[in-house]
Amino acid sequence: MTTMADQEWRTKAACRNEDAELFFPERTSPYAYALPRSICSRCTVRTECLESALKQPQTNDSTGMFGGFTPDERRQIRRCRAGTCQHDHHRGQP
Ligand code: SF4
Ligand SMILES: [Zn+2]
């Protein structure tokens, strides 16, 4: 269930007054995300923003920058959390 409180963080979004298209670049070039990424980097609610996007993979995995992460990066985060990535952090602590 989505409550008002769940959405309150959006009022603090650093991108509130930015052009929304900036955060949904058509090109898949990593450079297309450079400017929105810099805005996200100074956003105080980027954790909330990322978690919100991660909860909706169907709508949010194909496009858009959320929480400072590109679609590819969010897919990777999901794989890490699911333990299906190829990183060392799932092979036991040293
Ligand atoms: S993290 Fe980025 S996309 Fe998310 S609310 Fe902040 S500025 Fe907007
Ligand atoms: Zn991983």
Coordinates of C-alpha atoms in Angstrom, one line a residue, residues 4 16-18 27 31 40 43 46 52 55 62 85:
M4 CA 1.1 9.8 1.8
R16 CA 11.7 18.7 -8.5
N17 CA 12.3 21.8 -10.6
E18 CA 14.4 20.1 -13.3
R27 CA 19.9 7.5 -25.7
Y31 CA 27.0 10.3 -20.9
C40 CA 21.0 13.0 -7.8
C43 CA 19.8 15.0 -3.5
R46 CA 18.2 9.5 -3.1
S52 CA 11.0 3.2 -4.6
K55 CA 10.2 -1.9 -5.9
S62 CA 13.9 0.0 -18.8
C85 CA 25.6 -11.5 -9.4

